[in-house]
XYZ file of C-alpha atoms in Angstrom:
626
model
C 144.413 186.067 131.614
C 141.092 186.538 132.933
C 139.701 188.813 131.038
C 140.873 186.974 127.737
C 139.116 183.636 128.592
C 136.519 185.843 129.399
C 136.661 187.530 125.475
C 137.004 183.604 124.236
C 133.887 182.853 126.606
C 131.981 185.550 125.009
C 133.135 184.661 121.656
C 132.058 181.235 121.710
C 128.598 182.170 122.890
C 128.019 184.846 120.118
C 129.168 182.053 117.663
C 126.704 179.637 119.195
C 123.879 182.191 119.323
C 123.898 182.649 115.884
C 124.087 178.473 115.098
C 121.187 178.644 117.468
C 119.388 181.983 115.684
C 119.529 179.777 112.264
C 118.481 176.845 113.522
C 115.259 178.385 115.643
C 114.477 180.428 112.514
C 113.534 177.089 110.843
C 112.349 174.907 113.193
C 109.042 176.731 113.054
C 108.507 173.956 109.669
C 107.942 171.266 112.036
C 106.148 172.776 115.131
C 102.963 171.144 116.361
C 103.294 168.578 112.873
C 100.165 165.870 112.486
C 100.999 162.021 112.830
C 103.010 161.133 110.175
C 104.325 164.510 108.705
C 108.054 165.985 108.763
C 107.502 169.326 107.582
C 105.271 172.172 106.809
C 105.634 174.703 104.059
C 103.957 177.984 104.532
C 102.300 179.128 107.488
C 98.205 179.492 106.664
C 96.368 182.614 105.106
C 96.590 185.769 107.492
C 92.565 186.707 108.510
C 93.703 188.847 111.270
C 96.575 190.337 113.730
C 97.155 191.942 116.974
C 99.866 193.785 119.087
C 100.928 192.860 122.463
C 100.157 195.582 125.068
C 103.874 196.002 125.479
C 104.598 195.697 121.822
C 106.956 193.104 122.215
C 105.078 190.783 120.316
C 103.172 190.094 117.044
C 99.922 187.657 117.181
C 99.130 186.560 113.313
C 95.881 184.825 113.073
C 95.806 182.083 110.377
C 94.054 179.159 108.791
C 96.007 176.498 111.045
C 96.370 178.474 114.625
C 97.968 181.542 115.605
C 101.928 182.368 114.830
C 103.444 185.021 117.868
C 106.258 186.909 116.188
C 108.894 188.192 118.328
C 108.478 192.164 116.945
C 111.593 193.267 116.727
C 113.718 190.642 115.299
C 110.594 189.149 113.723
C 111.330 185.889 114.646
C 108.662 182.933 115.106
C 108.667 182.850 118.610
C 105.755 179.818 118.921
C 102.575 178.390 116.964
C 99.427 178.153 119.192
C 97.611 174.962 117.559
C 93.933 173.439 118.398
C 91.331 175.031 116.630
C 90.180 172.954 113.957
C 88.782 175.689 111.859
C 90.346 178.520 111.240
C 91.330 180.734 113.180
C 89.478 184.863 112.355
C 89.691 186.837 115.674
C 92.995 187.292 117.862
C 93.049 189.526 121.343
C 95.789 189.870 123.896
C 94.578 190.764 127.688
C 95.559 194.046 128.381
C 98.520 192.779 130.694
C 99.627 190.412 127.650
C 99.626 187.653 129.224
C 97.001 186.015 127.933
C 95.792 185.670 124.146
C 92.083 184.847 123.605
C 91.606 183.258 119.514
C 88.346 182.916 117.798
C 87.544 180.183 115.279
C 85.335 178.553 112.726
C 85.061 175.797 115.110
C 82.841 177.614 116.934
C 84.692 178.341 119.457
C 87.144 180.591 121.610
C 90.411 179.750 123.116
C 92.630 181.196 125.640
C 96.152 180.763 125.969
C 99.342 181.563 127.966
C 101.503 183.752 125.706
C 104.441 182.962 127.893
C 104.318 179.100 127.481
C 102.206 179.097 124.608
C 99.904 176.283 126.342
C 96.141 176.260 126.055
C 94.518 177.588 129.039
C 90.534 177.192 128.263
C 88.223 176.475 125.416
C 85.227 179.260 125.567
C 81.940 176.922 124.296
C 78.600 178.437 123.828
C 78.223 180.228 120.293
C 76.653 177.999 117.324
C 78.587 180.161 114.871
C 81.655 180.950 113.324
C 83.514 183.257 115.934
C 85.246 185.600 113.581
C 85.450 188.547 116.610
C 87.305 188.538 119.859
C 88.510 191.757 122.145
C 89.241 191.883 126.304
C 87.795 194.792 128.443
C 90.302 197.123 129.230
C 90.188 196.188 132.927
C 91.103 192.516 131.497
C 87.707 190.503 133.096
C 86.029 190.093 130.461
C 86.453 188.703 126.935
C 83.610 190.010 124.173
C 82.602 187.429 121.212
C 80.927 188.173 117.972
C 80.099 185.246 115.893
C 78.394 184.440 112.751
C 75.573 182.888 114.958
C 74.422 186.947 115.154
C 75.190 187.338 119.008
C 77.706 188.796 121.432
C 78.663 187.042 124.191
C 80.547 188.179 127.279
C 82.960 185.859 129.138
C 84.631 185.817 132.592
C 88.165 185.483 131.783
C 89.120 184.182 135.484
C 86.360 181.425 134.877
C 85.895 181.106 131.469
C 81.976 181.504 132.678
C 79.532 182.497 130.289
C 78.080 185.952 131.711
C 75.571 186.976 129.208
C 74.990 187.144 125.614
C 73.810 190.298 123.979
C 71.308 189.814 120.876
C 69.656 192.752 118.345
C 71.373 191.818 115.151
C 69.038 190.376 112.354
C 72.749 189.185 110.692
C 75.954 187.923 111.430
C 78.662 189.816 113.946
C 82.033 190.270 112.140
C 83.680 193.053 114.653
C 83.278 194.203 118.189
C 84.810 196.587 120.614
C 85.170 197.963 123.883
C 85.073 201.520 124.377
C 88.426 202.962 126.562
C 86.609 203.150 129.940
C 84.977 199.497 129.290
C 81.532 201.005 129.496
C 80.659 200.297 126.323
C 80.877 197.828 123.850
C 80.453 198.478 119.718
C 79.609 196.070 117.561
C 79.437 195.734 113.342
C 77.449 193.136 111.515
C 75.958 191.716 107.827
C 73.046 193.887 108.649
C 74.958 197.121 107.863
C 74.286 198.554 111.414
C 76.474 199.375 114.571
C 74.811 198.712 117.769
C 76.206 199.980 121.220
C 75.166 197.849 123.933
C 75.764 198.705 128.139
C 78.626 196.492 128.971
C 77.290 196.458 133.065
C 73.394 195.209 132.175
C 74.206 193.609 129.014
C 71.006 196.580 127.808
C 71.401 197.562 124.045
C 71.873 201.468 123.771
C 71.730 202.942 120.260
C 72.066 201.656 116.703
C 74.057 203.668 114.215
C 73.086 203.249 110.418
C 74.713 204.669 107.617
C 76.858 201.870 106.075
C 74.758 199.596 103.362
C 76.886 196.660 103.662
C 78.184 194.499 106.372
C 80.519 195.931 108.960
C 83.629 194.543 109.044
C 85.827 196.322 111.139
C 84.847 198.710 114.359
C 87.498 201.099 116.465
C 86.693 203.197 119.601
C 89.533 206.331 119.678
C 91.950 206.169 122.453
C 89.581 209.303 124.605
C 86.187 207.126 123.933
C 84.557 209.859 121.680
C 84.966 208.686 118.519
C 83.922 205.515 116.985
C 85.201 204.934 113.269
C 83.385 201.918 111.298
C 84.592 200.274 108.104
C 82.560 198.500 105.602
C 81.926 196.167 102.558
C 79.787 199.318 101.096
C 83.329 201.110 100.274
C 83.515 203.544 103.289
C 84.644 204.588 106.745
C 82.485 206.356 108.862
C 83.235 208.135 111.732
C 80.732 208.725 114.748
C 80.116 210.436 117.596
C 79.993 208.187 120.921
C 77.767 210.302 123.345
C 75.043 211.112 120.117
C 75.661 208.517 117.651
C 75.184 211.259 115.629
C 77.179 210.813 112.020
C 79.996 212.748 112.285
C 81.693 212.204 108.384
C 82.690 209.920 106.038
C 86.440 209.459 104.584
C 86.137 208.916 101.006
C 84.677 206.395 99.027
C 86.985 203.770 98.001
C 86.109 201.490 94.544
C 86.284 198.463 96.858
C 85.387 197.066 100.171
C 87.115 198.186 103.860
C 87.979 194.978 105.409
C 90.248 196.679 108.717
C 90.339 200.183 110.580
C 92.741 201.279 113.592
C 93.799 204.426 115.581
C 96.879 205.168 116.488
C 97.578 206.093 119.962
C 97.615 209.535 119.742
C 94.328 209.203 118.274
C 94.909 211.277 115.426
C 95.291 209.192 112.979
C 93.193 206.484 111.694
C 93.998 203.570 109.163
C 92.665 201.328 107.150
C 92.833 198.266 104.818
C 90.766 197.437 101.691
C 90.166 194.768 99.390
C 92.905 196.431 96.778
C 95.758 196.055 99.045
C 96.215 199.663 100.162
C 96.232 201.051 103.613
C 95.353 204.341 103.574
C 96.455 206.755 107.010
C 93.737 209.292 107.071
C 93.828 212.700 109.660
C 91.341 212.900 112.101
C 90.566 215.546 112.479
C 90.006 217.105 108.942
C 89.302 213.575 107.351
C 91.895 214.251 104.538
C 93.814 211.353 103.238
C 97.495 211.940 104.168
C 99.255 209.198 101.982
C 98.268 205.531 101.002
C 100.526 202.667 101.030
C 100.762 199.992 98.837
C 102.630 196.876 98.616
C 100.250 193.765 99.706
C 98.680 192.157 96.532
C 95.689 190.861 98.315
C 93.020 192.050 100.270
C 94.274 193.948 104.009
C 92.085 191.930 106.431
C 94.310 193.527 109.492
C 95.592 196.589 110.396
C 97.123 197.426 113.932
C 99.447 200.268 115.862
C 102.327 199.120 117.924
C 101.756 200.002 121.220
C 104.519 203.444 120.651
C 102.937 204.750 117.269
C 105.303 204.350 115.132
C 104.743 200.873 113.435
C 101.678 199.947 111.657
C 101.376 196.575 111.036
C 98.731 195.002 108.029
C 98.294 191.556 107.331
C 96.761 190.588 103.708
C 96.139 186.945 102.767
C 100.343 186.066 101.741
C 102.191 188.114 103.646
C 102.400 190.940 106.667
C 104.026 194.357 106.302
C 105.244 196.488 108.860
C 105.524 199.985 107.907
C 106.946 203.169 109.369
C 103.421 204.946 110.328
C 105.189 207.933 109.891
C 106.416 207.899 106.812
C 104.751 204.466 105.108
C 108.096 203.198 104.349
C 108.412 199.265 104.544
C 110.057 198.524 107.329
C 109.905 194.533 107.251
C 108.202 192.040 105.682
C 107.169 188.554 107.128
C 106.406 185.910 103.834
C 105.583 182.517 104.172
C 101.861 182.796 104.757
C 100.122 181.951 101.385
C 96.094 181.657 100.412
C 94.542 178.147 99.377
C 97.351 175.989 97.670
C 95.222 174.363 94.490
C 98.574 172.797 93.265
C 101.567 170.771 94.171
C 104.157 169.265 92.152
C 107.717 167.327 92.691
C 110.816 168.329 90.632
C 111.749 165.562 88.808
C 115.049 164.878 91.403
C 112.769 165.398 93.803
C 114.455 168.379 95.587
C 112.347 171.000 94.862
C 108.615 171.453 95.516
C 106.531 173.979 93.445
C 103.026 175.180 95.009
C 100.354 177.337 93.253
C 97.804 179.042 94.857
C 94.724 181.559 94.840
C 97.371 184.359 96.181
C 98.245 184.866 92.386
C 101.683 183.810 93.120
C 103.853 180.205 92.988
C 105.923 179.213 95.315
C 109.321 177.092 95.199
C 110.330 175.290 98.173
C 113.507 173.285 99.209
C 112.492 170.139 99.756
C 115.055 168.774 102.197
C 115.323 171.862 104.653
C 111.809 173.590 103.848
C 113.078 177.095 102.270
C 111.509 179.329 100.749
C 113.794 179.693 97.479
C 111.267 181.645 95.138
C 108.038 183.030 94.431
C 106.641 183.441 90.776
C 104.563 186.347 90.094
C 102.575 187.894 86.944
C 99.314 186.507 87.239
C 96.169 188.481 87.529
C 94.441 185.557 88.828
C 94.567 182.262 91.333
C 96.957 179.471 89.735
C 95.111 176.492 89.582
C 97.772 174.106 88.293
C 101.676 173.795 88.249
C 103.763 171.284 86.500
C 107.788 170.349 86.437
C 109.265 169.869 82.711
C 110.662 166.239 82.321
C 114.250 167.726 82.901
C 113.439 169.721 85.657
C 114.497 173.392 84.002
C 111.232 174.311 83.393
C 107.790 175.075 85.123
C 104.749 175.235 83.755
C 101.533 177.037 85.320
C 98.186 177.738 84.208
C 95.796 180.634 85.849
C 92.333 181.759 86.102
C 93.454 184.923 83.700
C 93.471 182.282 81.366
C 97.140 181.838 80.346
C 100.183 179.760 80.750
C 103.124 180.893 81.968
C 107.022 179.198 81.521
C 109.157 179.297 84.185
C 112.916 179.133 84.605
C 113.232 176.890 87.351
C 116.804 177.737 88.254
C 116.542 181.432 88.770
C 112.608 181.697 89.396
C 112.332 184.116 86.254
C 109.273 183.971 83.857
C 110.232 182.824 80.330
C 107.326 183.231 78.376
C 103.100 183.484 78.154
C 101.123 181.212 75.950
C 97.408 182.247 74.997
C 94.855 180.982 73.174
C 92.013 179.714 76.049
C 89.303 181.794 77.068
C 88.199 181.214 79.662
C 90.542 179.917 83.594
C 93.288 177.352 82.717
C 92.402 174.320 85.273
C 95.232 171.901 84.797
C 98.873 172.069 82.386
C 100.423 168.650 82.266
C 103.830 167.870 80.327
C 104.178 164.610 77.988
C 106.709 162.204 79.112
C 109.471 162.640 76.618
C 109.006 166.579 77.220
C 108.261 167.623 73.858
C 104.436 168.346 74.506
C 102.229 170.740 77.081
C 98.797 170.029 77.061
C 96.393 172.618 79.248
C 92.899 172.280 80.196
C 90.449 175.311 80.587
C 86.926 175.825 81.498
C 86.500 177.119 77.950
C 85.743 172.889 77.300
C 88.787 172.848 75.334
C 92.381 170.924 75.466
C 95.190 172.702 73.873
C 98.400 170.943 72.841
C 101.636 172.833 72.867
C 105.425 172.280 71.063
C 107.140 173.099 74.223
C 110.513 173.829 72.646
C 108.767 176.073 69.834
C 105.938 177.284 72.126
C 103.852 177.238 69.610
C 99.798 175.882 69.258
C 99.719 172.759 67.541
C 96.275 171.565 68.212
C 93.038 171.848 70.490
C 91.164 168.885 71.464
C 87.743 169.436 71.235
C 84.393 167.301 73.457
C 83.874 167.921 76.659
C 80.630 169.440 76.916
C 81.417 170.799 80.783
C 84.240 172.548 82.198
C 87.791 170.558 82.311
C 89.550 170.095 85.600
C 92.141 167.507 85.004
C 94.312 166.340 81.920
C 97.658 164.039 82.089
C 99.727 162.199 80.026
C 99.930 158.269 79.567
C 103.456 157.065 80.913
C 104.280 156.419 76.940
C 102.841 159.580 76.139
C 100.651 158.600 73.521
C 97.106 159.100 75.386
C 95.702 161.942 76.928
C 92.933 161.271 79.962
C 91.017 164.205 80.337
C 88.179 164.512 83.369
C 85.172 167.359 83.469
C 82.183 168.412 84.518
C 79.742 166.180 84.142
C 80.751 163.241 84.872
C 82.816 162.140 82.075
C 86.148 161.146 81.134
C 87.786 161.098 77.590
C 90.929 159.372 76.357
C 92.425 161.168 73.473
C 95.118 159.883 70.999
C 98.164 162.343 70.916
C 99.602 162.189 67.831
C 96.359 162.603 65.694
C 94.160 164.938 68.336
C 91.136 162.065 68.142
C 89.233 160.811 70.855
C 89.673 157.677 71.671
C 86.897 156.413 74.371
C 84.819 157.650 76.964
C 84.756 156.491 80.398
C 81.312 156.957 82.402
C 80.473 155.852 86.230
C 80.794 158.995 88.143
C 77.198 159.823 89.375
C 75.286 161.885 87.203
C 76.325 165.671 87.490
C 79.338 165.133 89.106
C 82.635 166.888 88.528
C 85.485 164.704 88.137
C 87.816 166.738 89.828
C 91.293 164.715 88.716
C 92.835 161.720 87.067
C 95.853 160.096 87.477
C 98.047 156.921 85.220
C 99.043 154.547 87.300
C 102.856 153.793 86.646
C 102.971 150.721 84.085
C 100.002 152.473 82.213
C 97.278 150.488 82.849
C 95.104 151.647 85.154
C 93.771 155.198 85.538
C 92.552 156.595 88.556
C 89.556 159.524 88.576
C 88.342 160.955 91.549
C 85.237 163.337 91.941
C 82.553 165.374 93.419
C 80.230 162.118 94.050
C 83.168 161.391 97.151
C 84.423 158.170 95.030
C 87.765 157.088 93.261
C 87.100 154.781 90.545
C 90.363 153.054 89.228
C 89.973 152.013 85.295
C 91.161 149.376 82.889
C 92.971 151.481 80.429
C 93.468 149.300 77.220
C 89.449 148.009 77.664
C 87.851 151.290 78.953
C 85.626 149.116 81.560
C 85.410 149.990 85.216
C 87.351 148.185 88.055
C 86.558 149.476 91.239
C 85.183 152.187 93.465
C 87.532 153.246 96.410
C 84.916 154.517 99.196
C 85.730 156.435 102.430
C 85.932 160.058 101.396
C 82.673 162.215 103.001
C 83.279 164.953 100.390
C 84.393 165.796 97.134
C 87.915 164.146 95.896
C 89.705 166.989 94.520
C 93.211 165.271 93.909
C 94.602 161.772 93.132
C 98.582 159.984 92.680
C 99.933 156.793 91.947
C 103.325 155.868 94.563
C 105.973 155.600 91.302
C 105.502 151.463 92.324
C 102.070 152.044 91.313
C 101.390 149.980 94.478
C 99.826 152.777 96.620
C 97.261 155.609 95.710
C 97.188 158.667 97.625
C 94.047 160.856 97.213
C 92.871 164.288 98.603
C 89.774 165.599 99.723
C 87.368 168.151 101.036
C 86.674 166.969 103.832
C 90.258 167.770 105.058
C 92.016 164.210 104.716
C 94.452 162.553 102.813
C 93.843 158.738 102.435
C 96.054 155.870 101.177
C 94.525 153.352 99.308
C 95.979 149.624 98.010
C 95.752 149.384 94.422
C 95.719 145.758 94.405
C 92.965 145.274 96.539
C 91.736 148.396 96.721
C 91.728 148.600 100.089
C 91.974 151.665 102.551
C 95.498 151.585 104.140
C 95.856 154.638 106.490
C 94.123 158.425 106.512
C 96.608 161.551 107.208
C 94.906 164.000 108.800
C 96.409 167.641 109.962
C 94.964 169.791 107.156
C 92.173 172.267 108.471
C 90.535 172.721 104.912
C 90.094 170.987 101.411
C 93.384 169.117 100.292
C 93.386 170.339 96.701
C 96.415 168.727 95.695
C 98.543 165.261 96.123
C 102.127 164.274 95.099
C 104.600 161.426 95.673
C 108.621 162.261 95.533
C 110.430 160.473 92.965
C 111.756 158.184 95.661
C 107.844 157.514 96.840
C 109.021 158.270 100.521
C 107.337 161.724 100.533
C 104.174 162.809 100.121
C 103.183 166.473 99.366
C 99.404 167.416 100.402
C 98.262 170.993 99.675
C 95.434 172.390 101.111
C 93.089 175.489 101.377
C 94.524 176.372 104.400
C 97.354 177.711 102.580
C 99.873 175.399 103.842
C 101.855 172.450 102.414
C 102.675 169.179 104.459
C 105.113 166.608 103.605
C 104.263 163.333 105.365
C 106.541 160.351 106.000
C 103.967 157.609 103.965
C 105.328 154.735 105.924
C 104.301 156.634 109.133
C 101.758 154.259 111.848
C 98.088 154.508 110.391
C 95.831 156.925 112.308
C 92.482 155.288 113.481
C 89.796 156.456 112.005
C 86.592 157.602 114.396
């Protein structure tokens, strides 16, 4: 009787455990949220990652803090959140208890892996820290930073000890040497210095590269130092001499990562191509090359044991079977800048474009990833739902549009004709037209059943950003560069009016109808909305508060509230009415590129540079403003 209530017992728990597996796998999407948001799509661009000592963990370095992967079931495990720049450099101590993160806040922070709280904030450089690595012994913590120094840190104190300086350029990589004796470092100015990690006294410089050092490794027996660069080549060097020993072929494009593995006899490396290449030693040969990331390899690192190699690129990380290059598991979510949001029109799915090449479709309610969209040779700049929701329309810097089927994520067909980046695609209301704007100065109008040309709109003397559809369908704003905005009638192709007020040489960025038609919206470059009598043509208002460029601008589906999106990081709500600020969202860590209300108007989509989407609850308390 026992032992069967003891087989229900463990039953029930295995049962639960899974429940609880499913539900931990995507709780990540609301971890460490801002005021006023309920989820988060994506997880940041990858810059860098790291091994734990042990190898029971993954540290992933991205645009909004640093993810810690469980590495063997791959799990998140916790999201390490302060920085307010991204995050470039990630270390573990070399008893893994502690993670030290460099940002381009300018500064360092250490944390307890364990608990994932913040232990210390390093202050000190005036630069960018893209470079962080512990002494083997675990005392101290190196910096390199865009400020051109090195500074070394007491870890126990979080002290300052002593900063090393000799570079005429910025410090991108830095390294100790196995005994701790030594410390390498790589900058802008092409050169490798070796400095005496006990007086802080600069040894040797080793020149070869003619570009800026990006990534530096020490062997695992301290006598070889390999050294990857922008130039197109890995060099390895001799320790004791710092005598050249050879280089590993030229590649066609930069080296952004290089690695031993623990043996020592093999070294790898990442480029801007997307292959990691495993090269011998020894002889130098290249014994195979890997492919499968479609953006540049910023990261590559051993497990502890030699036999996984892990690379992170911009969208995703790969681990790979270092013997044999086989994929072994890939970890998606992480995306480059997202330039483009846009609502389904049931409001239940979410599409995001981005400079990764790809799109992304997201379930709105629970925050899955459903698909991504690939093809494109270039960033897409612009995404947009068909009327009944079956289709998706992008536009790319490769200059085309692509059709989408919406319900199986499958491309449907390519229209061409601009010649130059496709900024903005934009549906007519009863779903009959596509219009798409393109730096080429041109408007093109589209049969979207047919998918044929039907006519290009021709004016703007600048490059076109933005182009939407009147509610009725029969105007067409369109906003540039230069200041200006035109209003176009559909049916015939003609222009219609031209709206100036934007300050002279200023890109208007975006423009948006308000619901009932009459009022359009245009933000831009000069940090100003400017909301617009429609039927007349004449100015309203200005809408002031933004410190940089507005990049992105929506009317609630009331037409009560505008929502607009900025470089300097912020989301802002404005009154229509009175034009009055009503509350700022803040939690993006770069440019918001994009805005977009839900049907409903309860939800409001922000996508940003630092790769990540956030829905935010729009009826959430309003955040003071400093």
């Amino acid at each position: 009787m026992k032992s069967r209530l003891f087989f229900i017992f463990l039953t029930n728990l295995f049962i639960a455990s899974l429940f609880l597996c499913n539900s931990f796998a995507q709780d990540y999407t609301t971890w460490h949220l801002p005021e006023g948001a309920k989820v988060r799509l994506g997880k940041g661009r990858v810059t860098n990652v790291a091994y734990s000592p042990g190898g029971s963990s993954i540290a992933v370095a991205t645009d909004i803090g640093v993810w810690l992967y469980d590495a063997q079931t791959y799990q998140e495990l916790s999201l390490l959140t302060g920085h307010t720049g991204d995050v470039m450099g990630v270390a573990f101590s070399p008893d893994g208890q502690t993670l030290a993160s460099g940002s381009r806040d300018v500064t360092i922070r250490l944390w307890n892996v364990v608990t994932g709280k913040h232990k210390q904030t390093l202050t000190g450089h005036t630069g960018d820290v893209y470079a962080v690595v512990f002494s083997p012994d675990g005392q101290l913590l190196a910096s390199g930073s865009l400020d051109g120094s090195i500074r070394l840190w007491d870890v126990a104190t979080g002290e300052h000890k002593q900063t090393l300086k000799g570079h005429t350029g910025d410090v991108y990589t830095v390294a100790f040497s196995p005994d701790g004796q030594t410390l390498a470092s790589g900058s802008l100015d092409g050169t490798i210095s070796l400095w005496d990690v006990a007086t802080g006294e600069y040894k040797q410089t080793l020149q070869r590269h003619t570009l800026r050092i990006h990534s530096v490794a020490f062997s695992p027996d301290g006598q070889t130092l390999a050294s990857g660069s922008l130039d197109g080549t890995i060099r390895l060097w001799n320790v004791a001499t710092g005598e050249h020993k050879h280089s590993l072929q030229k590649f066609r494009l930069n080296v952004f990562s290089v690695a031993f593995s623990p043996d020592g006899q093999t070294l790898a490396s990442g480029n801007r191509e997307g292959t990691i290449s495993l090269w011998d030693v020894a002889t130098g040969e290249n014994k195979h090359s890997i492919q499968g990331h479609t953006g540049f390899v910023y990261a590559v690192a051993f497990s502890p044991d030699g036999q996984t190699l892990v690379s992170g690129s911009m969208d995703t990380i790969h681990l790979w079977d270092a013997a044999t290059g086989e994929n072994k598991h890939t970890i998606q979510g992480h995306a480059e800048d997202v330039i483009s949001v846009a609502f389904s029109p049931d409001g239940q799915i979410l599409a995001s474009g981005s400079r990764d090449d790809t799109i992304r479709l997201w379930n709105v309610s629970t925050g899955e990833h459903k698909h991504i969209l690939r093809g494109y040779s270039g960033f897409v700049g612009s995404v947009a739902f068909s009327p009944d929701g079956q289709i998706l329309a992008s536009g790319s810097l490769d200059g085309s549009i692509r059709l989408w089927d919406v319900a199986i994520g499958k491309h449907k067909q390519t229209l061409k004709g601009h010649t130059a980046h496709v900024s903005n695609v934009a549906f007519s209301p009863d779903g009959q037209t596509l219009a798409s704007g393109s730096s080429d100065k041109t408007i093109r109008l589209w049969d979207a059943a047919t998918r044929e040309h039907k006519q290009t709109l021709k004016g703007h003397t600048g490059y076109l950003y933005t182009v939407v559809f009147s509610p009725d369908g029969q105007t067409l704003a369109s906003g540039s560069l230069g200041k200006t905005i035109r209003l176009w009638d559909v049916a015939t192709g003609k222009h219609k009016q031209t709206l100036t007020g934007h300050i002279h040489i200023s890109f208007v960025y975006t423009v948006a109808f308000s619901p009932d038609g009459q009022t359009l919206a245009s933000g831009s470059s000069d940090k100003t909305i400017r909301l617009w009598d429609v039927a007349t043509g004449e100015h309203k208002q200005i809408l002031k508060g933004h410190i940089n460029s507005v990049r992105s601008v929506a009317f609630s589906p009331d037409g009560q509230t505008l929502a607009s999106g900025s470089e300097d990081d912020t989301v802002r709500l404005w009154d229509v009415a009175t034009g009055k600020h009503k509350q700022t969202l803040k939690g993006h860590i770069n440019s918001v590129c994009s805005v977009a209300f839900s049907p409903d108007g309860q939800t409001l989509a922000s996508g940003s540079e630092d790769g990540t989407v956030l829905l935010w609850h729009i009826t959430a308390p309003a955040t003071k403003d400093p």
